[in-house]
Amino acid sequence: QKINNPLPPSDKSKFIEQFEFVGTIDNTPYLCIPDALKFRKEVCGGEEKIMQYCANVVKQGGINVANALETEVLDNKEGNLTKCCFANVRLPLQIGTAQGDVREENAATVTQWLTKTMVEKHHTFMAIIFYAGSWWVRLSGQIYLEAKDFKWAGEVLKELCERVQKGDYRQTQPLL
């Protein structure tokens, strides 16, 4: 089905056609910046405290999710990969031919199924990537997250991984 472009015909590239027109520009969001900065300073303790909180909540949250999944947090010997507001946790899935394993040709299908099911069933999104022969979830530390949010994330991921091991992903067609 062809998508009709409401703009006049153009001889520009498809890329330019798709991104040069932004529609109505609304400047009102900029009006909240002073109040947002005031909130971050007065209620949250300032940018340094916010960054410290976000790094700490995801560091501990990543460890808790990895413990729930009986896996690991991606890091290096120096511990540099976890000195930020992100944690990458390996999912308990593996490539192979044994019961519960995923065949290599199904890696993309599993990744898509995990993402789609997470959104449709659990109304959330966590970035899932397949890297170096394993699936990883990228967790983010945010000022509005607490330890209980990571506990919940671990439970959701564990359930989804168990479903992959049972072969539930085979019931859907790849999105690509």
PDB file of C-alpha atoms in Angstrom:
ATOM      1  CA  GLN A   1       0.000   0.000   0.000  1.00  0.00           C
ATOM      2  CA  LYS A   2       1.443   3.326  -1.072  1.00  0.00           C
ATOM      3  CA  ILE A   3       1.618   6.119   1.484  1.00  0.00           C
ATOM      4  CA  ASN A   4       0.340   9.401   0.104  1.00  0.00           C
ATOM      5  CA  ASN A   5       2.559  12.377   0.791  1.00  0.00           C
ATOM      6  CA  PRO A   6       0.451  15.528   1.337  1.00  0.00           C
ATOM      7  CA  LEU A   7       3.340  17.794   0.306  1.00  0.00           C
ATOM      8  CA  PRO A   8       3.849  18.957  -3.284  1.00  0.00           C
ATOM      9  CA  PRO A   9       5.984  16.727  -5.549  1.00  0.00           C
ATOM     10  CA  SER A  10       9.701  17.265  -5.175  1.00  0.00           C
ATOM     11  CA  ASP A  11      12.883  16.300  -6.981  1.00  0.00           C
ATOM     12  CA  LYS A  12      14.775  16.105  -3.679  1.00  0.00           C
ATOM     13  CA  SER A  13      16.034  12.805  -2.295  1.00  0.00           C
ATOM     14  CA  LYS A  14      13.605  10.577  -0.393  1.00  0.00           C
ATOM     15  CA  PHE A  15      15.607  11.263   2.793  1.00  0.00           C
ATOM     16  CA  ILE A  16      15.222  15.044   2.455  1.00  0.00           C
ATOM     17  CA  GLU A  17      11.542  14.662   1.555  1.00  0.00           C
ATOM     18  CA  GLN A  18      10.886  12.650   4.707  1.00  0.00           C
ATOM     19  CA  PHE A  19      12.721  14.886   7.158  1.00  0.00           C
ATOM     20  CA  GLU A  20      12.786  18.477   5.898  1.00  0.00           C
ATOM     21  CA  PHE A  21       9.207  19.346   6.904  1.00  0.00           C
ATOM     22  CA  VAL A  22       8.569  19.265  10.652  1.00  0.00           C
ATOM     23  CA  GLY A  23       5.029  20.601  10.728  1.00  0.00           C
ATOM     24  CA  THR A  24       3.990  23.066  13.381  1.00  0.00           C
ATOM     25  CA  ILE A  25       6.723  24.198  15.723  1.00  0.00           C
ATOM     26  CA  ASP A  26       5.491  24.556  19.290  1.00  0.00           C
ATOM     27  CA  ASN A  27       7.751  26.636  21.507  1.00  0.00           C
ATOM     28  CA  THR A  28       5.722  26.247  24.716  1.00  0.00           C
ATOM     29  CA  PRO A  29       7.800  23.330  26.114  1.00  0.00           C
ATOM     30  CA  TYR A  30      10.711  25.746  26.458  1.00  0.00           C
ATOM     31  CA  LEU A  31       8.661  27.795  28.916  1.00  0.00           C
ATOM     32  CA  CYS A  32       8.873  25.029  31.541  1.00  0.00           C
ATOM     33  CA  ILE A  33      12.679  24.858  31.559  1.00  0.00           C
ATOM     34  CA  PRO A  34      13.226  27.298  34.462  1.00  0.00           C
ATOM     35  CA  ASP A  35      10.690  25.442  36.640  1.00  0.00           C
ATOM     36  CA  ALA A  36      12.110  22.047  35.640  1.00  0.00           C
ATOM     37  CA  LEU A  37      15.639  23.126  36.576  1.00  0.00           C
ATOM     38  CA  LYS A  38      14.345  24.535  39.863  1.00  0.00           C
ATOM     39  CA  PHE A  39      12.602  21.215  40.615  1.00  0.00           C
ATOM     40  CA  ARG A  40      15.758  19.241  39.836  1.00  0.00           C
ATOM     41  CA  LYS A  41      17.794  21.472  42.145  1.00  0.00           C
ATOM     42  CA  GLU A  42      15.373  21.929  45.040  1.00  0.00           C
ATOM     43  CA  VAL A  43      13.530  18.586  45.111  1.00  0.00           C
ATOM     44  CA  CYS A  44      16.112  16.205  43.651  1.00  0.00           C
ATOM     45  CA  GLY A  45      19.231  17.820  45.136  1.00  0.00           C
ATOM     46  CA  GLY A  46      20.880  19.042  41.946  1.00  0.00           C
ATOM     47  CA  GLU A  47      22.494  17.480  38.897  1.00  0.00           C
ATOM     48  CA  GLU A  48      25.344  15.775  40.769  1.00  0.00           C
ATOM     49  CA  LYS A  49      22.955  14.071  43.198  1.00  0.00           C
ATOM     50  CA  ILE A  50      20.684  13.027  40.316  1.00  0.00           C
ATOM     51  CA  MET A  51      23.603  11.478  38.402  1.00  0.00           C
ATOM     52  CA  GLN A  52      24.845   9.743  41.548  1.00  0.00           C
ATOM     53  CA  TYR A  53      21.380   8.352  42.295  1.00  0.00           C
ATOM     54  CA  CYS A  54      20.860   7.136  38.721  1.00  0.00           C
ATOM     55  CA  ALA A  55      24.273   5.423  38.611  1.00  0.00           C
ATOM     56  CA  ASN A  56      23.724   3.758  41.998  1.00  0.00           C
ATOM     57  CA  VAL A  57      20.149   2.608  41.386  1.00  0.00           C
ATOM     58  CA  VAL A  58      21.042   0.941  38.072  1.00  0.00           C
ATOM     59  CA  LYS A  59      24.288  -0.561  39.387  1.00  0.00           C
ATOM     60  CA  GLN A  60      22.424  -2.300  42.225  1.00  0.00           C
ATOM     61  CA  GLY A  61      19.407  -2.930  39.988  1.00  0.00           C
ATOM     62  CA  GLY A  62      21.588  -4.606  37.370  1.00  0.00           C
ATOM     63  CA  ILE A  63      23.132  -6.858  40.015  1.00  0.00           C
ATOM     64  CA  ASN A  64      19.662  -7.749  41.311  1.00  0.00           C
ATOM     65  CA  VAL A  65      18.345  -8.537  37.823  1.00  0.00           C
ATOM     66  CA  ALA A  66      21.442 -10.651  37.076  1.00  0.00           C
ATOM     67  CA  ASN A  67      20.907 -12.521  40.367  1.00  0.00           C
ATOM     68  CA  ALA A  68      17.231 -13.109  39.526  1.00  0.00           C
ATOM     69  CA  LEU A  69      18.241 -14.477  36.116  1.00  0.00           C
ATOM     70  CA  GLU A  70      21.308 -16.307  37.491  1.00  0.00           C
ATOM     71  CA  THR A  71      23.525 -14.555  34.953  1.00  0.00           C
ATOM     72  CA  GLU A  72      25.916 -11.603  35.001  1.00  0.00           C
ATOM     73  CA  VAL A  73      26.292  -7.890  34.416  1.00  0.00           C
ATOM     74  CA  LEU A  74      28.509  -6.984  31.457  1.00  0.00           C
ATOM     75  CA  ASP A  75      31.680  -5.294  32.694  1.00  0.00           C
ATOM     76  CA  ASN A  76      35.440  -5.276  32.213  1.00  0.00           C
ATOM     77  CA  LYS A  77      38.304  -5.836  34.682  1.00  0.00           C
ATOM     78  CA  GLU A  78      38.460  -2.139  35.528  1.00  0.00           C
ATOM     79  CA  GLY A  79      34.707  -1.938  36.147  1.00  0.00           C
ATOM     80  CA  ASN A  80      34.380   0.948  33.673  1.00  0.00           C
ATOM     81  CA  LEU A  81      31.295  -0.381  31.912  1.00  0.00           C
ATOM     82  CA  THR A  82      29.156   0.042  35.013  1.00  0.00           C
ATOM     83  CA  LYS A  83      30.373   3.511  36.033  1.00  0.00           C
ATOM     84  CA  CYS A  84      27.416   5.147  34.336  1.00  0.00           C
ATOM     85  CA  CYS A  85      23.631   5.161  34.352  1.00  0.00           C
ATOM     86  CA  PHE A  86      23.340   1.906  32.360  1.00  0.00           C
ATOM     87  CA  ALA A  87      23.797  -1.784  33.038  1.00  0.00           C
ATOM     88  CA  ASN A  88      23.775  -4.606  30.512  1.00  0.00           C
ATOM     89  CA  VAL A  89      22.599  -7.935  31.931  1.00  0.00           C
ATOM     90  CA  ARG A  90      22.951 -11.242  30.103  1.00  0.00           C
ATOM     91  CA  LEU A  91      19.717 -13.152  29.610  1.00  0.00           C
ATOM     92  CA  PRO A  92      19.686 -16.888  30.474  1.00  0.00           C
ATOM     93  CA  LEU A  93      19.289 -18.000  26.875  1.00  0.00           C
ATOM     94  CA  GLN A  94      21.800 -19.774  24.715  1.00  0.00           C
ATOM     95  CA  ILE A  95      22.393 -20.714  21.139  1.00  0.00           C
ATOM     96  CA  GLY A  96      22.405 -24.460  20.542  1.00  0.00           C
ATOM     97  CA  THR A  97      20.383 -27.521  19.661  1.00  0.00           C
ATOM     98  CA  ALA A  98      19.587 -28.890  23.128  1.00  0.00           C
ATOM     99  CA  GLN A  99      16.133 -28.653  24.721  1.00  0.00           C
ATOM    100  CA  GLY A 100      15.488 -25.007  25.620  1.00  0.00           C
ATOM    101  CA  ASP A 101      18.267 -23.651  23.409  1.00  0.00           C
ATOM    102  CA  VAL A 102      17.680 -21.308  20.480  1.00  0.00           C
ATOM    103  CA  ARG A 103      18.970 -22.213  17.056  1.00  0.00           C
ATOM    104  CA  GLU A 104      21.315 -19.563  15.687  1.00  0.00           C
ATOM    105  CA  GLU A 105      19.044 -18.831  12.711  1.00  0.00           C
ATOM    106  CA  ASN A 106      16.273 -17.882  15.179  1.00  0.00           C
ATOM    107  CA  ALA A 107      18.304 -15.280  17.108  1.00  0.00           C
ATOM    108  CA  ALA A 108      16.645 -12.286  15.414  1.00  0.00           C
ATOM    109  CA  THR A 109      13.185 -13.831  15.788  1.00  0.00           C
ATOM    110  CA  VAL A 110      13.746 -14.352  19.517  1.00  0.00           C
ATOM    111  CA  THR A 111      14.965 -10.781  19.952  1.00  0.00           C
ATOM    112  CA  GLN A 112      11.883  -9.449  18.161  1.00  0.00           C
ATOM    113  CA  TRP A 113       9.556 -11.760  20.094  1.00  0.00           C
ATOM    114  CA  LEU A 114      11.037 -10.663  23.444  1.00  0.00           C
ATOM    115  CA  THR A 115      10.621  -6.991  22.576  1.00  0.00           C
ATOM    116  CA  LYS A 116       7.126  -7.337  21.145  1.00  0.00           C
ATOM    117  CA  THR A 117       5.854  -9.514  23.995  1.00  0.00           C
ATOM    118  CA  MET A 118       7.365  -7.199  26.581  1.00  0.00           C
ATOM    119  CA  VAL A 119       5.512  -4.232  25.081  1.00  0.00           C
ATOM    120  CA  GLU A 120       2.197  -5.991  24.424  1.00  0.00           C
ATOM    121  CA  LYS A 121       1.934  -8.105  27.593  1.00  0.00           C
ATOM    122  CA  HIS A 122       3.873  -6.093  30.173  1.00  0.00           C
ATOM    123  CA  HIS A 123       3.426  -2.564  28.764  1.00  0.00           C
ATOM    124  CA  THR A 124       7.100  -1.766  29.032  1.00  0.00           C
ATOM    125  CA  PHE A 125      10.216  -1.619  26.904  1.00  0.00           C
ATOM    126  CA  MET A 126      13.731  -2.749  27.704  1.00  0.00           C
ATOM    127  CA  ALA A 127      16.287  -2.778  24.922  1.00  0.00           C
ATOM    128  CA  ILE A 128      17.318  -6.341  24.054  1.00  0.00           C
ATOM    129  CA  ILE A 129      20.370  -6.993  21.891  1.00  0.00           C
ATOM    130  CA  PHE A 130      22.090 -10.135  20.687  1.00  0.00           C
ATOM    131  CA  TYR A 131      25.819  -9.590  21.173  1.00  0.00           C
ATOM    132  CA  ALA A 132      28.754 -12.030  21.158  1.00  0.00           C
ATOM    133  CA  GLY A 133      26.474 -15.067  21.127  1.00  0.00           C
ATOM    134  CA  SER A 134      24.236 -13.949  23.992  1.00  0.00           C
ATOM    135  CA  TRP A 135      21.158 -11.853  24.566  1.00  0.00           C
ATOM    136  CA  TRP A 136      21.576  -8.799  26.768  1.00  0.00           C
ATOM    137  CA  VAL A 137      19.091  -6.368  28.249  1.00  0.00           C
ATOM    138  CA  ARG A 138      20.111  -2.759  28.694  1.00  0.00           C
ATOM    139  CA  LEU A 139      18.816  -1.243  31.908  1.00  0.00           C
ATOM    140  CA  SER A 140      18.791   2.471  32.539  1.00  0.00           C
ATOM    141  CA  GLY A 141      19.046   4.363  35.807  1.00  0.00           C
ATOM    142  CA  GLN A 142      16.490   7.163  36.060  1.00  0.00           C
ATOM    143  CA  ILE A 143      15.523   9.491  38.890  1.00  0.00           C
ATOM    144  CA  TYR A 144      12.003   8.047  38.958  1.00  0.00           C
ATOM    145  CA  LEU A 145      13.129   4.403  39.294  1.00  0.00           C
ATOM    146  CA  GLU A 146      13.514   2.484  42.543  1.00  0.00           C
ATOM    147  CA  ALA A 147      14.869  -0.937  43.554  1.00  0.00           C
ATOM    148  CA  LYS A 148      11.374  -2.427  43.227  1.00  0.00           C
ATOM    149  CA  ASP A 149      11.295  -1.454  39.540  1.00  0.00           C
ATOM    150  CA  PHE A 150      14.392  -3.563  38.867  1.00  0.00           C
ATOM    151  CA  LYS A 151      12.935  -6.434  40.885  1.00  0.00           C
ATOM    152  CA  TRP A 152       9.884  -6.284  38.614  1.00  0.00           C
ATOM    153  CA  ALA A 153      12.116  -6.105  35.520  1.00  0.00           C
ATOM    154  CA  GLY A 154      13.931  -9.242  36.650  1.00  0.00           C
ATOM    155  CA  GLU A 155      10.633 -11.083  37.109  1.00  0.00           C
ATOM    156  CA  VAL A 156       9.382 -10.036  33.658  1.00  0.00           C
ATOM    157  CA  LEU A 157      12.641 -11.015  31.979  1.00  0.00           C
ATOM    158  CA  LYS A 158      12.746 -14.369  33.773  1.00  0.00           C
ATOM    159  CA  GLU A 159       9.194 -15.170  32.636  1.00  0.00           C
ATOM    160  CA  LEU A 160       9.944 -14.178  29.042  1.00  0.00           C
ATOM    161  CA  CYS A 161      13.156 -16.209  28.951  1.00  0.00           C
ATOM    162  CA  GLU A 162      11.327 -19.263  30.300  1.00  0.00           C
ATOM    163  CA  ARG A 163       8.788 -18.831  27.523  1.00  0.00           C
ATOM    164  CA  VAL A 164      11.575 -18.635  24.924  1.00  0.00           C
ATOM    165  CA  GLN A 165      13.054 -21.852  26.343  1.00  0.00           C
ATOM    166  CA  LYS A 166       9.634 -23.500  25.909  1.00  0.00           C
ATOM    167  CA  GLY A 167       9.564 -22.333  22.273  1.00  0.00           C
ATOM    168  CA  ASP A 168       6.738 -19.768  22.519  1.00  0.00           C
ATOM    169  CA  TYR A 169       8.594 -17.478  20.078  1.00  0.00           C
ATOM    170  CA  ARG A 170       8.019 -20.047  17.313  1.00  0.00           C
ATOM    171  CA  GLN A 171       4.314 -19.212  17.263  1.00  0.00           C
ATOM    172  CA  THR A 172       4.963 -15.806  15.681  1.00  0.00           C
ATOM    173  CA  GLN A 173       6.356 -14.687  12.372  1.00  0.00           C
ATOM    174  CA  PRO A 174       9.503 -12.497  12.248  1.00  0.00           C
ATOM    175  CA  LEU A 175       8.794  -8.773  12.013  1.00  0.00           C
ATOM    176  CA  LEU A 176      11.641  -8.155   9.552  1.00  0.00           C
TER     177      LEU A 176
END
